[in-house]
Coordinates of C-alpha atoms and ligand atoms in Angstrom, one line a residue:
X1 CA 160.8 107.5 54.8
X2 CA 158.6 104.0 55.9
X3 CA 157.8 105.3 59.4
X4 CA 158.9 102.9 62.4
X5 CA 156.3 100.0 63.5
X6 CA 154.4 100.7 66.6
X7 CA 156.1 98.7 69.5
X8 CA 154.9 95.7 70.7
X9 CA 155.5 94.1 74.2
X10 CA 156.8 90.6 73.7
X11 CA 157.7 88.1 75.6
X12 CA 161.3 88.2 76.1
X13 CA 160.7 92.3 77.1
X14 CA 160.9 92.8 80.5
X15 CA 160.2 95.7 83.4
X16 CA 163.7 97.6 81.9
X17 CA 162.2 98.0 78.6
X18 CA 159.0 100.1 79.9
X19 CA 161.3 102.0 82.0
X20 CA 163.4 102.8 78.9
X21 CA 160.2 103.8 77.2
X22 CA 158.8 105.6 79.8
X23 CA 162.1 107.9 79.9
X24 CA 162.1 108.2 76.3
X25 CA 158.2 108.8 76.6
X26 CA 158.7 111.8 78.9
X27 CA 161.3 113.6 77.0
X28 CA 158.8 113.8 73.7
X29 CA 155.7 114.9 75.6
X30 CA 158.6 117.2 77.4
X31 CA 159.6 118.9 74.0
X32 CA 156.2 119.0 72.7
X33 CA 154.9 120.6 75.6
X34 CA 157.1 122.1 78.0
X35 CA 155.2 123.2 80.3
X36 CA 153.2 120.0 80.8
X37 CA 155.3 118.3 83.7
X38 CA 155.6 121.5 85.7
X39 CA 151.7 122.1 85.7
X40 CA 151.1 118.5 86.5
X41 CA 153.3 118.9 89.4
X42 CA 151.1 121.7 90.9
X43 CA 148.1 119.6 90.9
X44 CA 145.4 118.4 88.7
X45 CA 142.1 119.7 86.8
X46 CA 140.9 117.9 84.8
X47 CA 137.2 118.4 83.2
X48 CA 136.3 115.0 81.9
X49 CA 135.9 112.2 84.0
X50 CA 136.2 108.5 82.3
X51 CA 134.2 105.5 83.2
X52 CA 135.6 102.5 81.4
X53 CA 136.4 98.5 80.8
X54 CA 139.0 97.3 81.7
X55 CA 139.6 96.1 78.6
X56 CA 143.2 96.1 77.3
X57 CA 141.8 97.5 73.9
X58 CA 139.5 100.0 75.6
X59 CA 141.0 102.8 77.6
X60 CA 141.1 106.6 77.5
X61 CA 144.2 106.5 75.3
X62 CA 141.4 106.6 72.1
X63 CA 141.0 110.7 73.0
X64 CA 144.3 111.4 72.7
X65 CA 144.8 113.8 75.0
X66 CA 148.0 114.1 77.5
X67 CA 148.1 113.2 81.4
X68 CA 146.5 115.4 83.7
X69 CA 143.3 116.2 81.7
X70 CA 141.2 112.7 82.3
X71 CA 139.9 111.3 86.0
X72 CA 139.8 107.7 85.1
X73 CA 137.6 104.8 86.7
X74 CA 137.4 101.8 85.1
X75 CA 136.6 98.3 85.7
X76 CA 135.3 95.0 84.1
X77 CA 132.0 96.0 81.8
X78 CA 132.2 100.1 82.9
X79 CA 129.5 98.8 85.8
X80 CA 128.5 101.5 88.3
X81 CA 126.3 99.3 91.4
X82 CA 125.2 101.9 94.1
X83 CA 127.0 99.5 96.4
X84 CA 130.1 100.0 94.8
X85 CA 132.4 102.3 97.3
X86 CA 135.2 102.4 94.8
X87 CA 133.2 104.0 91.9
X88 CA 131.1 106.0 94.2
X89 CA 134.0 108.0 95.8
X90 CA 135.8 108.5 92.4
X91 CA 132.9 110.2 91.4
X92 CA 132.1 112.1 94.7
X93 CA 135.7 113.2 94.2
X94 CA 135.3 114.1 90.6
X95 CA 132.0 115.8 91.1
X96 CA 132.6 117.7 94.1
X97 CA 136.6 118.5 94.7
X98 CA 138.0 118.6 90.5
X99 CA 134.1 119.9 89.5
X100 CA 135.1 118.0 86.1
X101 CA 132.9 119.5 83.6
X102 CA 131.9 116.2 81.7
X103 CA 131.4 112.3 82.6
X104 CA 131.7 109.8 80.0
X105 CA 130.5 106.1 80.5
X106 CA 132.5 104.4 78.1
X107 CA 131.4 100.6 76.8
X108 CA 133.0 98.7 74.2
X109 CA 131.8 96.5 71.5
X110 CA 133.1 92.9 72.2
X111 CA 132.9 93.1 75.7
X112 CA 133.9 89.8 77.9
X113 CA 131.6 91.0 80.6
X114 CA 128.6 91.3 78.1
X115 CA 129.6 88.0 76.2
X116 CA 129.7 86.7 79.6
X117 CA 126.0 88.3 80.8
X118 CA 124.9 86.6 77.5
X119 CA 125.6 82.8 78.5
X120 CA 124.0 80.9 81.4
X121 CA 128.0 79.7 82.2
X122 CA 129.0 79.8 85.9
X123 CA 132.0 81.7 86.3
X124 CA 131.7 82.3 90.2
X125 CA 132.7 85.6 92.0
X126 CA 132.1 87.6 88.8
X127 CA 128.8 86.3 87.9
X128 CA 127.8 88.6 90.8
X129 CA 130.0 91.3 89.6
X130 CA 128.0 91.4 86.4
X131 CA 124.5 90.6 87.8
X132 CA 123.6 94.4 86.4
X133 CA 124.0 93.0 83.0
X134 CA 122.1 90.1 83.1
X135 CA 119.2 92.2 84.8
X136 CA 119.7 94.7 81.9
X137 CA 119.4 91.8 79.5
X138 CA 116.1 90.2 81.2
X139 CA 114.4 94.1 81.1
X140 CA 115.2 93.9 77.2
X141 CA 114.4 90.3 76.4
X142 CA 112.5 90.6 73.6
X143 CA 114.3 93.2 71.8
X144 CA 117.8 90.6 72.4
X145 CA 115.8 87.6 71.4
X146 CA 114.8 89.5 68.0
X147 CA 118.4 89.6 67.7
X148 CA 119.9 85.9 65.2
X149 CA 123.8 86.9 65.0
X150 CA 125.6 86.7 68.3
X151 CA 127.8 89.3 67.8
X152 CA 125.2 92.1 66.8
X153 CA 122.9 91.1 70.2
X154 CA 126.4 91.2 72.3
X155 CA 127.2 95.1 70.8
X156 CA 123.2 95.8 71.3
X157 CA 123.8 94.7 75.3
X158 CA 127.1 96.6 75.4
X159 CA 125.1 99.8 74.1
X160 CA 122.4 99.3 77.0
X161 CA 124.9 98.5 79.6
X162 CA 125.6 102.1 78.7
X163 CA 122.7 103.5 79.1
X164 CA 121.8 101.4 82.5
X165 CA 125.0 103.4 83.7
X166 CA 124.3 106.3 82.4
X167 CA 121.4 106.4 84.3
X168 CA 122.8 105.2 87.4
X169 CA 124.4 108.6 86.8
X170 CA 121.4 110.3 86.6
X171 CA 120.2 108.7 89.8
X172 CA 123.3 109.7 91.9
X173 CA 122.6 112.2 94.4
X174 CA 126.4 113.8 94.0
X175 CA 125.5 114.4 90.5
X176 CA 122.1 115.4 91.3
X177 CA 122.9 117.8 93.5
X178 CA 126.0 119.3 91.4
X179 CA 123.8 119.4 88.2
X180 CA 121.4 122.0 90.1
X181 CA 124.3 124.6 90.6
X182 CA 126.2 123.7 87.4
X183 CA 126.8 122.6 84.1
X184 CA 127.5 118.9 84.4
X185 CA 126.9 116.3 81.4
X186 CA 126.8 113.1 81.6
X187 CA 127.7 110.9 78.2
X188 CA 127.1 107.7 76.9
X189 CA 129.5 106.2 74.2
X190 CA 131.1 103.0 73.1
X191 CA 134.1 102.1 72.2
X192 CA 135.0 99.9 68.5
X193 CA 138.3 97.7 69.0
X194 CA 137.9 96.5 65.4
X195 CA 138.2 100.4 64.6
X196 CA 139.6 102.3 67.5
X197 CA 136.6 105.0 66.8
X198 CA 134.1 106.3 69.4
X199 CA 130.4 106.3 69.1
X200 CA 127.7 108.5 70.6
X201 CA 125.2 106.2 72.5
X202 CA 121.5 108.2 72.3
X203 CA 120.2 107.3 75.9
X204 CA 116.6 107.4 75.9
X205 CA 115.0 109.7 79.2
X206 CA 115.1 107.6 81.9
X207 CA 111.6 106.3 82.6
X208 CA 112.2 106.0 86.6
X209 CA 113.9 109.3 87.1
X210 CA 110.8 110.4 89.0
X211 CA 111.4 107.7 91.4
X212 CA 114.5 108.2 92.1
X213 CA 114.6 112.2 91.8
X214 CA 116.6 113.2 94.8
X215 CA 115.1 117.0 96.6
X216 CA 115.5 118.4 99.3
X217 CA 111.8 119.8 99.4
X218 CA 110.5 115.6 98.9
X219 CA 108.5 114.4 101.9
X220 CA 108.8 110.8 102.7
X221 CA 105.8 108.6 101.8
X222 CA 104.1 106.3 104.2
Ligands
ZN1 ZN1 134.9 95.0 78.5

């Protein structure tokens, strides 16, 4: 039997249609897994917590696994600024109150945020937004520069926007202090719309961590 087409929003669908969906949604996760929606309604704990793009193409849907087992934050180019009060107390909350067990900073190849990073175009409040890419891109001038085809120096940026975040991470006293009475890992991956398949991103040790190692036992210097 030729299985049914995936559905596609169009333009003549309207809020009724995702209601509809959503009912019809919550009866098949209901029969595959009963006991789902009575769980969920006691409260959540998860174990992973997802940092993404807000990408359309891009989200946590690519793990396939049901509500209730991912924290999500995600915004435009999976940025993490230590000035950023919205990412900082998602992951105060998922570090200290759901103690997930995993964080995964998720890029993705094709991303407008990086294409953006890679032009000298103004595009106003943004262009601040995504000042941590640009700075990533002047630290790795040399390597990008090597780089002829656009698209292979855009997915090269993507990956060490990754790893930039990933070891903002590292420097985040919340995780800090959680990793020294736990089992926390942080990961670094990126995300392939042209494939829907997940890559590992190998981030190299960070080569400041000694500057920014958080202790209690650390004296200030003068
Ligand atoms: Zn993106």
């Amino acid at each position: 039997m030729a299985q049914k087409p995936l559905f596609r929003f169009g333009a003549t669908d309207s809020l009724a249609t995702l209601l509809e969906r959503n009912e019809k949604w919550a009866n098949r996760v209901s029969s595959v897994r009963p006991s789902l929606f009575p769980t969920n309604a006691q409260g959540q704990a998860p174990k992973i917590l997802w940092i993404g793009c807000s990408d359309s193409r891009a989200g946590e849907g690519c793990l396939d696994l049901l509500p209730g087992e991912v924290f999500v934050h995600r915004n435009i180019a999976n940025l993490l600024p230590d000035s950023d009060f919205s990412s900082l107390s998602v992951i105060q909350f998922a570090v200290q109150v759901l103690k997930v067990r995993h964080i995964i900073v998720c890029g993705h190849y094709d991303c407008g945020g990086v294409w953006s990073s890679l032009t000298s175009k103004k595009l106003g409040i943004i262009d601040h937004w995504l000042r941590p890419i640009r700075d990533t891109k002047v630290r790795h001038k040399a390597m990008l520069d090597a780089i002829e085809d656009p698209k292979d120096k855009c997915a090269r940026l993507v990956e060490l926007n990754v790893c930039a975040q990933v070891n903002n991470l590292k420097r985040n006293t919340v995780i800090i202090e959680a990793q020294g009475e736990r089992d926390l890992q942080i990961h670094g991956v990126v995300y392939d719309p042209g494939s829907g398949l997940l890559k590992e991103i190998m981030v190299p040790e960070d080569e400041y961590a000694e500057d920014y190692f958080v202790s209690d036992a650390g004296e200030l210097v003068h």
